[in-house]
């Protein structure tokens, strides 16, 4: 299948909204959780000559500090490289050198040699089988692939398909992102004339015919310049950018939106400022695009804000280098830092430029302007470090390239929602798709290979047991499949018994059919039994597989027995007052607590809690309770003398009160000065004022207090004097 599009396919409105919502969710996830990724496939970068960068710290991606640089056993220069690690452990699986495939022991795999003059290479994992990988690469002759099976050679891997041609009309750079749903990838590459994009859908062993899109201005490439035409995708895979030249030989960068469902491409905008655009990279939020530009012999790292109205007007020059330290390749690392290769003046005879032993780093590429924190030569190889053969470890002017798309969870883009009404043997089983998920066409396939070209259908199975129906739908010419398991069973029997009326406050247990494999009660419960405590109609649906039956029963309740002892009673037990508690007549039985009486009423003279249980002629119970509280007249006595001489007798001035509810008191000296106050009748005055003994003289007090008189709460005032003697 070859599909040609002049722009991105415009699906239903709900499809577009779903894509925008998923992109926003993924962006927020990347912004707020970016130091920790579930993917570890690119934890190690093999490149340069005899050196590797390790992003992992144990089994975790490093979140602070620069990656560690370690020598390895391959001493030749690696100019075009791809590395792949175990996605679970981060351990190296294999890598490429630009000429052949190397296992983790740095030994070439048999049949692992590539066609000469590689321009870009990338290892793409098979999302259906974690042991299979496809190596895609470009040369001036086109786009090719080689397949590796890691189950071979004792887990060291082996090449099973070598140097297969995918396209002879492919430019030197490409990007790979994930399908919007389904276990696969998209490979996007430009044609050699710079007018069309090809998007290959890769799922398992299958590589589809390309979806062809004509989008944006014509792009002029130079197949002999492997830097021109650099392509990078965002971490969500919904957008990519590429560098090219215009017809007037002006450097440009194009931004394109990518439909991860259909594989179509829509032109977004062109970044148009002077200079030669050499390499580019997105930050993990896809807000900023970084471009290495050459202008007037100098090199500039530019930052474009794609969220602004006009990125070409919001461009910021992060850093400038002279022509003796050119900026080369850029890649976003798994730690979300941006890594940039450079060259330096050679110290050997004749001078000239050679790959540097240092990498520049943009520490926070998701921040605007200089806040992104450019650090020159942040990653350094130890000058004293030597690799295999006694040669110095060096970094080349290219970095490993991998799948840009970091999305790890299938977003469930508009998948069909299928309901089934599944019956017993001999009856119809109904299948229905209840949402509009944007398919071009659909098909049901049943156990006897019968096909029905409709969303909703029914089918009669020839025998009971488990069956699988297959629903297929087609979108943009691609097939997707969903399996639906059904079980045709035997009708279970269930009997909830006769309708009944219960006493208020009691419960009854209802049971479903024994031997069934599922229960659904009208209460929402799914257990074999339920306990009923309220009146109503109760029903149960019992299921064997998808064969169902049910029953219902009415449960009623007699009204609750009403007895009212009153809320509370008040007595003054000092005066031996009594109170009568009456539970009401016409009950068959009475039981009082704590007295143990079995009469209709009781007379009590003690404060406390009293409770009665009654029973009527139907055997139903009722109950009530009340409190008997103390309420005696208030009394307060104010002494007229006290002697605070620490002899243990009458050393504190304190009123004596009984049944006091609230109390406040203030004491003044003969000059009217306040010397003591309290709101607690038990708090005493010790004859000390501000840390000094008070004078022996007459003092005046005023007090307000409240308490009960004739069972009513009242407020009282008191005023008087007393003498302090020493």
GROMACS .gro file of N, CA and C in nm, residues 172 191 286 310 375 390 435 479 503 706:
model
   30
  172UNK      N    1   1.969   1.127   0.348
  172UNK     CA    2   2.071   1.075   0.437
  172UNK      C    3   2.028   1.066   0.584
  191UNK      N    4   1.252   1.215   0.058
  191UNK     CA    5   1.303   1.166  -0.069
  191UNK      C    6   1.424   1.250  -0.112
  286UNK      N    7   0.927   1.972   2.399
  286UNK     CA    8   0.895   2.013   2.261
  286UNK      C    9   0.859   2.161   2.252
  310UNK      N   10   0.582   3.359   1.677
  310UNK     CA   11   0.674   3.354   1.564
  310UNK      C   12   0.811   3.313   1.617
  375UNK      N   13   2.703   2.468   2.926
  375UNK     CA   14   2.831   2.444   2.993
  375UNK      C   15   2.929   2.394   2.887
  390UNK      N   16   4.686   0.144   2.311
  390UNK     CA   17   4.766   0.255   2.360
  390UNK      C   18   4.730   0.389   2.302
  435UNK      N   19  -1.891   0.282   2.048
  435UNK     CA   20  -1.832   0.414   2.027
  435UNK      C   21  -1.791   0.431   1.881
  479UNK      N   22  -0.457  -0.248   0.922
  479UNK     CA   23  -0.548  -0.337   0.993
  479UNK      C   24  -0.513  -0.343   1.141
  503UNK      N   25  -3.861  -0.794   6.210
  503UNK     CA   26  -3.861  -0.692   6.314
  503UNK      C   27  -3.759  -0.584   6.281
  706UNK      N   28  -2.207   3.146   8.882
  706UNK     CA   29  -2.338   3.095   8.841
  706UNK      C   30  -2.357   2.956   8.895
   0.00000   0.00000   0.00000
